[in-house]
Coordinates of C-alpha atoms in Angstrom, one line a residue:
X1 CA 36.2 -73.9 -52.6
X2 CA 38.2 -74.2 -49.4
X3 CA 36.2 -73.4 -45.7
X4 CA 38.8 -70.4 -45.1
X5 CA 37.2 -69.0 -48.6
X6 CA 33.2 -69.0 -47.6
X7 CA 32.8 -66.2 -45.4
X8 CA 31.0 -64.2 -48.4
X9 CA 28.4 -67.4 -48.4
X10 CA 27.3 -66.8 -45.0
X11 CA 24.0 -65.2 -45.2
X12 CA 23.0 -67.9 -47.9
X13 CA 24.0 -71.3 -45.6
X14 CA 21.1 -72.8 -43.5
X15 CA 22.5 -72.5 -39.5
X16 CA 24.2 -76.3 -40.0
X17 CA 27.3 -73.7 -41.6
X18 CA 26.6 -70.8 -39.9
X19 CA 27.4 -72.5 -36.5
X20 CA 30.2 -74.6 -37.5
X21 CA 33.7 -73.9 -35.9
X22 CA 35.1 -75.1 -38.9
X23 CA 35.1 -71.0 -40.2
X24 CA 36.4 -70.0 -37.1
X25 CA 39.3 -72.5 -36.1
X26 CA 43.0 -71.2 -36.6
X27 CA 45.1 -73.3 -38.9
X28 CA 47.7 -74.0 -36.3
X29 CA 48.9 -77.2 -34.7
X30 CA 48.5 -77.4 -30.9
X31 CA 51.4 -78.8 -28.5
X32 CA 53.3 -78.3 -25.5
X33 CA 54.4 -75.0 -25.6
X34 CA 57.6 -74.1 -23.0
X35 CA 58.0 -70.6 -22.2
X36 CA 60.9 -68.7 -22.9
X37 CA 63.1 -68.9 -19.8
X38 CA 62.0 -72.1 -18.2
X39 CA 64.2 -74.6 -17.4
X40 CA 62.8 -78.4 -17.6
X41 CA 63.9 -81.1 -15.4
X42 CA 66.1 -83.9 -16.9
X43 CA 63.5 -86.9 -15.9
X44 CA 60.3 -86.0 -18.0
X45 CA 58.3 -88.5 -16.9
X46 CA 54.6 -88.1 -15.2
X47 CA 52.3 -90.1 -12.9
X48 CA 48.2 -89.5 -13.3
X49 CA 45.8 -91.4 -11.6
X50 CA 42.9 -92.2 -14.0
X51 CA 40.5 -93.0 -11.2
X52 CA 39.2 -96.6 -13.1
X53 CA 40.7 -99.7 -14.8
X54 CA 39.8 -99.4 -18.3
X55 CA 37.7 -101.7 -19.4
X56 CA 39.4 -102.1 -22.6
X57 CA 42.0 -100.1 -25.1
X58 CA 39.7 -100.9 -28.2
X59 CA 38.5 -97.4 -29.1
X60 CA 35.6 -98.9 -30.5
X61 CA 34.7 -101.2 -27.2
X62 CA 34.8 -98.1 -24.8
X63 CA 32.6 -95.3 -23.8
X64 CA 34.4 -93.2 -21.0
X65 CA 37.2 -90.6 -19.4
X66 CA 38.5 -93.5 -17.8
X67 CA 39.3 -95.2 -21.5
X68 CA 39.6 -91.9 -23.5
X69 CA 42.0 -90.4 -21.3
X70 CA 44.9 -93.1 -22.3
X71 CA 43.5 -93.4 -25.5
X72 CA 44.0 -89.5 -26.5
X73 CA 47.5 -90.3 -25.8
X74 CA 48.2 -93.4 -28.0
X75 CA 46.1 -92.6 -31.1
X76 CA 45.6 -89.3 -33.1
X77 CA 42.3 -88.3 -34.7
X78 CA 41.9 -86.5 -38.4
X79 CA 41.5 -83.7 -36.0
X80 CA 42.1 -82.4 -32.5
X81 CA 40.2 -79.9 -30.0
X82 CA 42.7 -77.0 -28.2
X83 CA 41.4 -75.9 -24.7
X84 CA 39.6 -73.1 -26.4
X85 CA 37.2 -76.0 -28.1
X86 CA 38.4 -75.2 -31.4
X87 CA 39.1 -77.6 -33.9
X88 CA 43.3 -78.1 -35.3
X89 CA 45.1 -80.1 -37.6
X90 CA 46.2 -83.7 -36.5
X91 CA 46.5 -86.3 -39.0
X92 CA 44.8 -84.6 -41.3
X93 CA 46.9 -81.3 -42.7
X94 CA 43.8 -79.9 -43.7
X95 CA 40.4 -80.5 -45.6
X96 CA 37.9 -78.4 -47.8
X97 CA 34.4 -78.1 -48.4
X98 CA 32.0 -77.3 -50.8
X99 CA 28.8 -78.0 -49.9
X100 CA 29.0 -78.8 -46.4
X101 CA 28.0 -82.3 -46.8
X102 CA 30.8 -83.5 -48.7
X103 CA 34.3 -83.3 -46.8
X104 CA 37.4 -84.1 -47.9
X105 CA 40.4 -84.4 -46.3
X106 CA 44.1 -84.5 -46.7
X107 CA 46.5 -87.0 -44.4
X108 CA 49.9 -85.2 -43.9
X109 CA 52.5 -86.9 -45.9
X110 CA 55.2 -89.4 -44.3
X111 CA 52.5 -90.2 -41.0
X112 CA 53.7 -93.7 -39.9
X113 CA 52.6 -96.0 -36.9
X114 CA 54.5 -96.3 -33.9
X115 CA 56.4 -99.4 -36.3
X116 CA 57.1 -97.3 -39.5
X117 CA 54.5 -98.1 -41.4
X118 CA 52.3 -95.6 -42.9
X119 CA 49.1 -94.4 -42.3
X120 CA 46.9 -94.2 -44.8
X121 CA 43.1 -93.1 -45.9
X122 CA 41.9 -96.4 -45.8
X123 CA 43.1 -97.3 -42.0
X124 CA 40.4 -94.5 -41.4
X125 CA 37.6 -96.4 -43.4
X126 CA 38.4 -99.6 -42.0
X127 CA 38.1 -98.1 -38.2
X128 CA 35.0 -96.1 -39.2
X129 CA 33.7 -99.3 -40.6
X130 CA 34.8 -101.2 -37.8
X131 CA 32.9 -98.9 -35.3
X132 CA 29.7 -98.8 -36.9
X133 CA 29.6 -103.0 -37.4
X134 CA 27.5 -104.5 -35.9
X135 CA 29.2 -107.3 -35.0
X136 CA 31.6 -105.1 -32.8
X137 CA 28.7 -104.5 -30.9
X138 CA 30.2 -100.7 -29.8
X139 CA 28.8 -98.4 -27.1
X140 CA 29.6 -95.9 -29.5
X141 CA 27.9 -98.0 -32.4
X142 CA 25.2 -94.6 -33.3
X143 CA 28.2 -91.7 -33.0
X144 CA 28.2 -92.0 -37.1
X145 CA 24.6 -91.7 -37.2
X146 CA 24.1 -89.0 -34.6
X147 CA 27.1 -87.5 -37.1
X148 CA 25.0 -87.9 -40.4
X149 CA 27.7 -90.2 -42.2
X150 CA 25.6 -91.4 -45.4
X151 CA 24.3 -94.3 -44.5
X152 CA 25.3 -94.4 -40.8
X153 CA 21.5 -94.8 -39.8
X154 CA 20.8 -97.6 -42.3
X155 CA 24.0 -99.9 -41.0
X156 CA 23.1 -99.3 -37.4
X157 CA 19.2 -100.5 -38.1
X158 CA 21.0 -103.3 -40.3
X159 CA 19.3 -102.4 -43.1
X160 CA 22.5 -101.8 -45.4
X161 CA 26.0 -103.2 -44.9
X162 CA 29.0 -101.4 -43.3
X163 CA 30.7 -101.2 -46.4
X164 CA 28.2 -98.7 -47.4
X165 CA 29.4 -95.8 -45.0
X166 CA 29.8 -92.7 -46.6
X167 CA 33.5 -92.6 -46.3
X168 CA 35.7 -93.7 -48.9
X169 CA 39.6 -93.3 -49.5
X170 CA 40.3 -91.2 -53.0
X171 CA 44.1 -92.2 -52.8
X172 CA 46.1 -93.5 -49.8
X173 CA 46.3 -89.4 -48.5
X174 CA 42.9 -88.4 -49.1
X175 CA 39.5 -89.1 -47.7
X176 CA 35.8 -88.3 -48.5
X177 CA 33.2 -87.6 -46.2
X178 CA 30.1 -87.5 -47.1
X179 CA 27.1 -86.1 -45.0
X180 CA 23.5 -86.8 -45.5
X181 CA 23.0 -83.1 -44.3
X182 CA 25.2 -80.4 -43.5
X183 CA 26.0 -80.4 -39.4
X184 CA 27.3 -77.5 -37.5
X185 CA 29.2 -79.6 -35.0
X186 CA 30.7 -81.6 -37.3
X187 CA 34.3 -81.0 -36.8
X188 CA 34.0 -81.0 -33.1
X189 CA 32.4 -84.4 -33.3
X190 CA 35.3 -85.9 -35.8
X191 CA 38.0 -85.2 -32.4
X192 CA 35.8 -87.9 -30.7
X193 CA 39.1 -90.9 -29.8
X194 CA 36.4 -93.5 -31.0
X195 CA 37.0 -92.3 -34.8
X196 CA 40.7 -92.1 -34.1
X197 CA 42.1 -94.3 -36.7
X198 CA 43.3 -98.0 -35.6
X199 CA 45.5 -100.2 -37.1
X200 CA 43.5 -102.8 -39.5
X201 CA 46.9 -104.9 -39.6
X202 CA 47.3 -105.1 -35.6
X203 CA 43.3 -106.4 -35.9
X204 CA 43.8 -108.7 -38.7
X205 CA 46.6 -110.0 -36.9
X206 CA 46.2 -110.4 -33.3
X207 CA 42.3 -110.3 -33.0
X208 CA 41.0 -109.3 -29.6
X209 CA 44.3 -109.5 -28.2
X210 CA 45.6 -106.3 -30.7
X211 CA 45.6 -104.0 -27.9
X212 CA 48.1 -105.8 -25.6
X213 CA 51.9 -104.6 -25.3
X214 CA 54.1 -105.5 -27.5
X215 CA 50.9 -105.9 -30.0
X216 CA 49.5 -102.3 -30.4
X217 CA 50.3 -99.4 -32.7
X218 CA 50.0 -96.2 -32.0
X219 CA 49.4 -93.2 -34.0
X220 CA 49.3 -90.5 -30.9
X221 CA 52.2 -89.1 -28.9
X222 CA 52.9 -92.2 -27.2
X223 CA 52.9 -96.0 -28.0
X224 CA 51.6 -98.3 -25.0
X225 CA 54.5 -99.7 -22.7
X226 CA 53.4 -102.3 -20.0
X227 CA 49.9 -102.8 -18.6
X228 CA 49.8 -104.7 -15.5
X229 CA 46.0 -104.9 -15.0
X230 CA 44.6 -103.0 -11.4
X231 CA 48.1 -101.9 -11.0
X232 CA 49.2 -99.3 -14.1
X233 CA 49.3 -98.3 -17.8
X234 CA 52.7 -97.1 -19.0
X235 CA 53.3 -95.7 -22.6
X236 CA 56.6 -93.6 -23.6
X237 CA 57.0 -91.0 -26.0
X238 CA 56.3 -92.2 -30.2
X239 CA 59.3 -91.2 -32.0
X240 CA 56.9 -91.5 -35.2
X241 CA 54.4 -89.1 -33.8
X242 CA 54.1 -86.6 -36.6
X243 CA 54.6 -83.8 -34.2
X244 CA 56.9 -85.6 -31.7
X245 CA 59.2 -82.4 -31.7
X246 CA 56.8 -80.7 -30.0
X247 CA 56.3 -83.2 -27.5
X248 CA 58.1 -83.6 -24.0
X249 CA 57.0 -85.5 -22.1
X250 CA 59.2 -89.3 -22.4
X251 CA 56.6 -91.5 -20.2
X252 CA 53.3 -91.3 -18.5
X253 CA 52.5 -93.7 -16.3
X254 CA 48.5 -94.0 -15.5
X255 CA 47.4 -95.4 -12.5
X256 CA 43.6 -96.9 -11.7
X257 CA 42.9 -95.9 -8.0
X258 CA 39.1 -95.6 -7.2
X259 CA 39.8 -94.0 -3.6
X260 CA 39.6 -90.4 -4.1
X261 CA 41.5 -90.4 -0.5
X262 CA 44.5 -93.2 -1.7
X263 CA 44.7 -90.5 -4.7
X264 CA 45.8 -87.3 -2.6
X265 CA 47.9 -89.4 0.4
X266 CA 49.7 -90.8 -2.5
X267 CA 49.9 -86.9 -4.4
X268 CA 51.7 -86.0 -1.2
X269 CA 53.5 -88.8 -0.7
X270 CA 55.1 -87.7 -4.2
X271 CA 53.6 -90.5 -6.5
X272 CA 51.3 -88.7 -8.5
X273 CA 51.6 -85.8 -10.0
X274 CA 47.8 -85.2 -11.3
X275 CA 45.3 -86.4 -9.5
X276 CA 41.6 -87.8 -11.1
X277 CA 39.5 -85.6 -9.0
X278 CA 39.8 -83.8 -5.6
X279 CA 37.1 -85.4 -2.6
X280 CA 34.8 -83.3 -1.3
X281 CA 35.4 -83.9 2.4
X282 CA 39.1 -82.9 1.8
X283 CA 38.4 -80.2 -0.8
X284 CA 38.1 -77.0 2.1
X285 CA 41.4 -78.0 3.8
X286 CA 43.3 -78.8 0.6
X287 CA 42.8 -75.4 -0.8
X288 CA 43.8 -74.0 2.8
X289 CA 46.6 -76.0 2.3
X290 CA 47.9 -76.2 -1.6
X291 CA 46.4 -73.2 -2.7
X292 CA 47.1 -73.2 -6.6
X293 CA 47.7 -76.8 -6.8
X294 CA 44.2 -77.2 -6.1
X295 CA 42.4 -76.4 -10.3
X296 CA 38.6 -76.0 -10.5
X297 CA 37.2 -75.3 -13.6
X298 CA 33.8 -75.1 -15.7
X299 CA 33.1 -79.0 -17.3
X300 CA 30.1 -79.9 -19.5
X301 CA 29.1 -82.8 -17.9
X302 CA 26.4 -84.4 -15.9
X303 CA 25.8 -86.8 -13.2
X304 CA 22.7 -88.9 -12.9
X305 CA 20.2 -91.7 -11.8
X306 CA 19.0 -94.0 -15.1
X307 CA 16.2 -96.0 -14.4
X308 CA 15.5 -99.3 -16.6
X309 CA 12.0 -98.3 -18.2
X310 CA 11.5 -101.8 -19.5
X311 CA 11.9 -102.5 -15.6
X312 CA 8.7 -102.4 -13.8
X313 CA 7.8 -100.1 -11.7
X314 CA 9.9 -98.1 -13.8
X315 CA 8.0 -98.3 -16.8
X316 CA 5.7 -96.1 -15.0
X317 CA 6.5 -92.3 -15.5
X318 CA 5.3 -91.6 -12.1
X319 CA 7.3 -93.5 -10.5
X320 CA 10.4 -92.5 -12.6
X321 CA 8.8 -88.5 -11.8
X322 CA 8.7 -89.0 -7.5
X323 CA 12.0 -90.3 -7.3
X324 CA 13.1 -87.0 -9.5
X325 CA 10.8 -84.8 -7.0
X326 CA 12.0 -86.3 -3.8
X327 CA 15.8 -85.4 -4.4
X328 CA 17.2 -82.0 -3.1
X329 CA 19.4 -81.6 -5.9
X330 CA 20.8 -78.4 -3.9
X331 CA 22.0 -80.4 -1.1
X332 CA 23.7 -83.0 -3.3
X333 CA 25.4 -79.9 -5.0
X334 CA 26.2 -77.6 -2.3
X335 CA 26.4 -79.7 0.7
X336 CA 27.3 -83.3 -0.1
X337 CA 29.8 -81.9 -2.9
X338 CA 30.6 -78.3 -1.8
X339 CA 33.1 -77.5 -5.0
X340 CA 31.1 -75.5 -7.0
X341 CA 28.8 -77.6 -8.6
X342 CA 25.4 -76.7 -9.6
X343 CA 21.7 -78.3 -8.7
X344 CA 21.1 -80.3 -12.2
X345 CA 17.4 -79.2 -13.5
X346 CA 17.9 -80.0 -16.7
X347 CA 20.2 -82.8 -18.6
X348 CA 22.4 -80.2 -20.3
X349 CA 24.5 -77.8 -18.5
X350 CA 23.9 -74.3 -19.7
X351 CA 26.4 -72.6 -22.1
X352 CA 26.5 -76.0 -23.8
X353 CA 27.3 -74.7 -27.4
X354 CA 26.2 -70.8 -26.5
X355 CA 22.5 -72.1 -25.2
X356 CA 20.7 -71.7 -22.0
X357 CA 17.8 -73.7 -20.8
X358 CA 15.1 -72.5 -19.1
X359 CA 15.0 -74.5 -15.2
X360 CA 11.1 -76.6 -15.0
X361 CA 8.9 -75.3 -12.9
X362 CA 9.5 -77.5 -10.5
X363 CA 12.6 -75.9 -9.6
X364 CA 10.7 -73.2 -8.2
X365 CA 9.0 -75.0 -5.9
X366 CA 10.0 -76.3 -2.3
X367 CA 12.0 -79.2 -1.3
X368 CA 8.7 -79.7 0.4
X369 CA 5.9 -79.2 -2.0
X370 CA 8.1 -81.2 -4.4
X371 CA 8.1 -83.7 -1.9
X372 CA 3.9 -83.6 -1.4
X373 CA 3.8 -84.2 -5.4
X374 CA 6.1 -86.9 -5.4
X375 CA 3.9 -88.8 -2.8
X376 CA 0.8 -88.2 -4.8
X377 CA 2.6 -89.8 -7.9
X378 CA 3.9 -92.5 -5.8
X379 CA 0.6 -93.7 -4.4
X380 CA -1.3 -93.1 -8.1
X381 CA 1.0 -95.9 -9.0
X382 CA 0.6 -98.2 -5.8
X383 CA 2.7 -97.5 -3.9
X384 CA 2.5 -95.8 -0.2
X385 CA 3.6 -97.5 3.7
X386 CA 1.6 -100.6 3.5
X387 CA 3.1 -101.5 0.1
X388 CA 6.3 -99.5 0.0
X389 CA 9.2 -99.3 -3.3
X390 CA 12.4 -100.8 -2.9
X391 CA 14.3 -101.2 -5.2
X392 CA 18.7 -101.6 -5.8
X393 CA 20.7 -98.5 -6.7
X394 CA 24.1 -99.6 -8.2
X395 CA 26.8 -97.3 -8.3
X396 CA 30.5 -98.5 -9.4
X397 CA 33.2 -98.2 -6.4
X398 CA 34.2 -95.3 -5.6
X399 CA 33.6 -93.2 -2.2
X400 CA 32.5 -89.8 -4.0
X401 CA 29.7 -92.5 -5.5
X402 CA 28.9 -94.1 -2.4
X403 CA 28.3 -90.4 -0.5
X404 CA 25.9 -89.5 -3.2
X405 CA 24.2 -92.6 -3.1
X406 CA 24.2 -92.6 0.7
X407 CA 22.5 -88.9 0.8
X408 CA 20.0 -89.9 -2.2
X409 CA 19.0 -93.4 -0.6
X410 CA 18.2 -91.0 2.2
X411 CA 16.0 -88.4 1.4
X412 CA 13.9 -91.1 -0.7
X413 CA 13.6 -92.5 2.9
X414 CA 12.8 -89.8 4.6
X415 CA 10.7 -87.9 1.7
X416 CA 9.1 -91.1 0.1
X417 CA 9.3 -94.0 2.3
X418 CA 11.1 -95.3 -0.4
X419 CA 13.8 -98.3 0.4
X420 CA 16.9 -98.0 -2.2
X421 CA 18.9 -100.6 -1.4
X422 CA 22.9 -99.8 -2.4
X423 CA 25.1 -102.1 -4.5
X424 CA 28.9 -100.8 -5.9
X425 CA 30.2 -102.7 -8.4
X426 CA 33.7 -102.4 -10.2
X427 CA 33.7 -100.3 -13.6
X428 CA 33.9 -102.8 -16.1
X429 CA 31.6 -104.9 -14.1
X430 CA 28.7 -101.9 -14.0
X431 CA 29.2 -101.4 -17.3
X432 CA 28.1 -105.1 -18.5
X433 CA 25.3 -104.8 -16.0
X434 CA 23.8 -101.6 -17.3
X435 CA 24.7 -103.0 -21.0
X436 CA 22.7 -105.7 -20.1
X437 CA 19.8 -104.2 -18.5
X438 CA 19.7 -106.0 -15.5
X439 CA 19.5 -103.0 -13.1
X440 CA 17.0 -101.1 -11.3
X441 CA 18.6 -97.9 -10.9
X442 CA 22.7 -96.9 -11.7
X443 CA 24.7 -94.2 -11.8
X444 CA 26.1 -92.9 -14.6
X445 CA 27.5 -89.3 -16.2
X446 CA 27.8 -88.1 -19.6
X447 CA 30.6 -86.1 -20.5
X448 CA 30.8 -83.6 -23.8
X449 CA 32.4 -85.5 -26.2
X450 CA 31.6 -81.9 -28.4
X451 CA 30.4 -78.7 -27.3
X452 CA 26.8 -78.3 -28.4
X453 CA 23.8 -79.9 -27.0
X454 CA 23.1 -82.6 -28.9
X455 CA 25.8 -84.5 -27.3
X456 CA 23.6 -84.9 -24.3
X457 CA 20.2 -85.2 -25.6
X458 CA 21.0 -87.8 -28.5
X459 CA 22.1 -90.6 -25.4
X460 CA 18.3 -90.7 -24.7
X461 CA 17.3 -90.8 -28.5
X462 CA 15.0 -93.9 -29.8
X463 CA 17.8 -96.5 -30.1
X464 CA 20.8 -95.1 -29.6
X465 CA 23.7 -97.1 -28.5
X466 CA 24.0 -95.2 -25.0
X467 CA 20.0 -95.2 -24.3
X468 CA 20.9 -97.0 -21.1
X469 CA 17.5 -96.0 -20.0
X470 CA 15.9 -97.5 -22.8
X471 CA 13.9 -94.6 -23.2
X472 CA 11.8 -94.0 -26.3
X473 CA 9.6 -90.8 -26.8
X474 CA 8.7 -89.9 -30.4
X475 CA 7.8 -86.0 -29.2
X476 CA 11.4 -86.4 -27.8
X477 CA 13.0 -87.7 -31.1
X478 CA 11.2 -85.1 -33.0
X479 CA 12.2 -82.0 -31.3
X480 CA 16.0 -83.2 -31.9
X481 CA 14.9 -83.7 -35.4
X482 CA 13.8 -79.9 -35.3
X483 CA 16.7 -79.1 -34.0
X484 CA 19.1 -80.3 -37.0
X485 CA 16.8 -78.9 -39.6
X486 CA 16.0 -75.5 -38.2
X487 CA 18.3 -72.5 -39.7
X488 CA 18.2 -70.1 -36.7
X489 CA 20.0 -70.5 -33.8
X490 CA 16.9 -69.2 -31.6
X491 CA 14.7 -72.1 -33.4
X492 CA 17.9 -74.6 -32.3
X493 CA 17.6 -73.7 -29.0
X494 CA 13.6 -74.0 -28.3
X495 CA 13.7 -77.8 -29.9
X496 CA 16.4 -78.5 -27.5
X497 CA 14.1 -76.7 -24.7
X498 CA 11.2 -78.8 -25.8
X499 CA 13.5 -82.0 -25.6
X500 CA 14.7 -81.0 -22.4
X501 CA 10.6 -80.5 -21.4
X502 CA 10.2 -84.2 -22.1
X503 CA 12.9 -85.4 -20.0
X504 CA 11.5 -83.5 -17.2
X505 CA 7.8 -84.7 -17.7
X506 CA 8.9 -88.2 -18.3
X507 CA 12.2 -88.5 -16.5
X508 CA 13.8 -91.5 -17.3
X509 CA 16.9 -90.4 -15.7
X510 CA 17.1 -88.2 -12.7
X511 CA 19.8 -85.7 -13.0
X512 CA 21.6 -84.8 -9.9
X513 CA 24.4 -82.1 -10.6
X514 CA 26.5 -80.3 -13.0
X515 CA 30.2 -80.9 -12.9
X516 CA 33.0 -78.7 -12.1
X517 CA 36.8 -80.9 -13.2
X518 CA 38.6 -80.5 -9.8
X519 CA 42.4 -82.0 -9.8
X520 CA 45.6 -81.6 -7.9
X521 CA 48.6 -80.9 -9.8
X522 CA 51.8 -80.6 -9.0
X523 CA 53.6 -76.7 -9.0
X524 CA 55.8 -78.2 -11.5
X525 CA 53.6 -79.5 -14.1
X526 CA 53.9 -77.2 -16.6
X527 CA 51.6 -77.4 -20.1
X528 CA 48.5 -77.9 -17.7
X529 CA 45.2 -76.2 -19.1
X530 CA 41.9 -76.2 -18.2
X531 CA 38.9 -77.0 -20.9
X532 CA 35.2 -77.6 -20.7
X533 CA 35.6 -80.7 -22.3
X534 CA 38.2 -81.4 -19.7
X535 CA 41.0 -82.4 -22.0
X536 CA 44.6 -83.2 -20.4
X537 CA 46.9 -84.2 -23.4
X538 CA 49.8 -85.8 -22.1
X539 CA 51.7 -84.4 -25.0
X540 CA 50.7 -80.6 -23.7
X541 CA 52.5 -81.1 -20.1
X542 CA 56.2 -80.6 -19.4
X543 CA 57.9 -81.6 -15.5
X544 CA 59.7 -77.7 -14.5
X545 CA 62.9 -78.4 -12.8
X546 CA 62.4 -78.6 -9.0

């Protein structure tokens, strides 16, 4: 029984089905699309800056934009997301269903690697394997068990081996996945780059090294070029790319600048076409100035403060709860940012998946009767002028960082008496420190990897990979546990509430503002849409003659 053939099962199927795009995503494939009429320049070539070095081009050693960005251009997934959020074809030409627990899925016929070879069912088991090993040690080691792969749970708490993932190739086109409960987000979650297949041969061969030029095979659009480290990534167009007729663009050239300043004096010096982000300080005369180069849209992500709560004193919820209190989230978003963002009450932005959270009461209050609550927690737990907190807040370079950090440092001055001493440290760098749990305080973000809440509130779940916090709450843990089993979407959505309740009452992370995706881009980049997950395929751009 095929998915497009269930409709008449609906009132039957617990919300897990009910929910899931899978019913209503359009069989189509999804690539740059040139409008009748439009004439294309002869060089196709484009220049983004992707704000970071990557720390790595391992899908299975990353856990960011910075990385996913280049990776959604070299490898393909089973599936892919359009800019509406709906699931299409990729490497997989389609796939069927049952019971909603057991998928299986067909591999288009002739897909090759970037050299010729094919890709097959098993290069998917191997890289789901891969991921989930241990012994890869991958920040994105609990996706598969947040996803309900058979087994995923068991292999993570190394209680069963990795070979015992419920994934399995039935011939070198086909693939079985099996579920240990049906999941209404499950297709969105399969587009994640980190279960994009990878190339057991290139790993076999080359070991860590398999990701360097010259060493790497791509399944995506493109197929990696040169990387000369803090200077640029280039890849160029993947003849073998299944749907490389669709595709325009020839080379994309990605470039790591942290300075959101360097990034628009060199968008108007010509050398970039796509800039990572727009400043804030610049952002007023820039849309004076470029008007509809300037793009602001909706984005489900978050920016916060995680605190270490195996750290003392922030293994103490009320410290953890003043330093929430004694932030004016309002002037973050509306004074020290100014583009549209929103105050950040809650971890999840609203309209995350079609739900809305109700804002804690301590929204309602006053900066100032927050602030008189905050100093009552503070001194409960020992603190106060003759024995003040200080403590380091690490931030990775970059000035948008540094202004935030500068304005929050501040108020816990001025509201708390509270000394927060600032350190910046390069990406890769903060990432090993906050792997590593030797930090106070950092920032950090988390970015939909799938529309629906869950992709939030799992980061913070007993043990999962991305738990920077090390927070563990099992009223937390159960309310997400309520979530997946309930069968109405109004019973969904008050788990998630209660979840959300817990973060607020014990705050291991302080969350400071909603995003908006802000980018220049050149008059004559066509192809360029906006999403909430804030995709930009390479392979959906085209350069307009000009």
């Amino acid at each position: 029984m095929t998915i497009r053939k269930t409709y008449g099962c609906f009132q039957k199927l617990p919300l897990a089905v009910l929910l899931s795009s899978a019913f209503l995503a359009p069989f189509t494939s999804y690539a740059a699309t040139v409008p009748a009429g439009v004439e294309l320049a002869a060089k196709q070539e484009i220049v983004r800056n992707n704000g970071s070095e990557p720390a790595s081009l391992d899908p299975h050693k990353v856990e960011s934009d910075v990385e996913f960005n280049i990776l959604s251009d070299l490898f393909a997934g089973l599936i892919t997301i359009d800019n509406k959020g709906d699931p299409q074809p990729s490497l997989a030409a389609s796939w069927e269903t049952k019971d909603q627990k057991t998928w299986v899925f067909h591999l288009r016929p002739g897909i090759v690697w970037s050299d010729g070879s094919p890709i097959t069912a098993q290069d998917v088991v191997f890289s789901w394997r891969r991921l989930i090993d241990t012994k890869t040690a991958s920040p994105y080691e609990s996706y598969l068990g947040s996803m309900h792969v058979l087994n995923a749970s068991e292999i993570i708490a190394g209680k069963k081996a990795a070979d015992q993932l419920g994934i399995k190739a039935l011939d070198k086109n086909t693939l079985e996945v099996t579920l240990d409960q049906p999941l209404s987000y499950f297709l969105g979650m399969l587009a994640h780059p980190s279960l994009s297949p990878i190339s057991q041969e290139d790993v076999e061969k080359f070991g860590d090294k398999w990701t360097q030029p010259g060493n790497l095979t791509s399944s995506g659009p493109f197929k990696l070029d040169t990387w000369t480290v803090n200077e640029r990534i280039t890849a160029v167009r993947n003849a073998t790319y299944w749907d490389n007729a669709h595709t325009v663009i020839n080379k994309v050239t990605y470039l790591p600048i942290a300075s959101g300043t360097a990034d628009v004096n060199r968008y108007k010096a010509g050398e970039i076409d796509i800039t990572n982000t727009i400043p804030a300080p610049l952002f007023a005369s820039l849309k004076k100035e470029l008007g509809s180069q300037v793009h602001v849209s909706p984005y489900l992500a978050v920016y916060y403060y995680a605190m270490n709560t195996q750290k003392p004193p922030f293994n103490d919820v009320r410290v953890r709860k003043a330093l929430n209190l004694a932030i004016d989230k309002s002037i973050i978003a509306d004074k020290v940012l100014g583009q549209g963002q929103t105050p950040a009450w809650h971890l999840t932005p609203d309209n995350t998946g079609g739900f809305t959270f109700a804002k804690p009461k301590d929204a309602s209050l006053t900066q100032d009767q927050r602030n008189e609550e905050a100093k009552k927690l503070l001194k409960e737990a020992g603190f106060g002028p003759d024995h003040p907190l200080k403590f380091n807040l690490l931030y990775n370079t970059s000035e948008a960082h540094q202004r935030i950090a500068i304005a929050a440092a501040s108020m816990w001055k001025k509201n708390l008496g509270v000394d927060a001493v600032l350190q910046n440290q390069e990406w890769k760098t903060m990432l090993d420190t906050m792997h590593q749990g030797t930090y106070e305080v950092v920032r950090y973000a988390w970015i939909a990897d799938y529309n629906e809440p869950s992709t939030f509130l799992n980061t913070l779940r007993t043990g999962n990979s991305e738990n920077t916090p090390k927070f563990s709450n099992a009223t937390y843990d159960q309310a997400l546990n309520d979530a997946l089993k309930a069968t109405d979407k109004a019973d969904v959505g008050k788990a998630y509430q209660q979840a959300e309740q817990v973060l607020t009452d014990q705050s291991p992370v302080i969350p400071l503002y909603h995003y908006v995706s802000t980018r220049l881009v050149k008059p004559y980049v066509g192809g360029f849409n906006d999403s909430l997950l804030n995709y930009v395929y390479t392979k959906d751009l085209y350069v307009i003659k000009h």
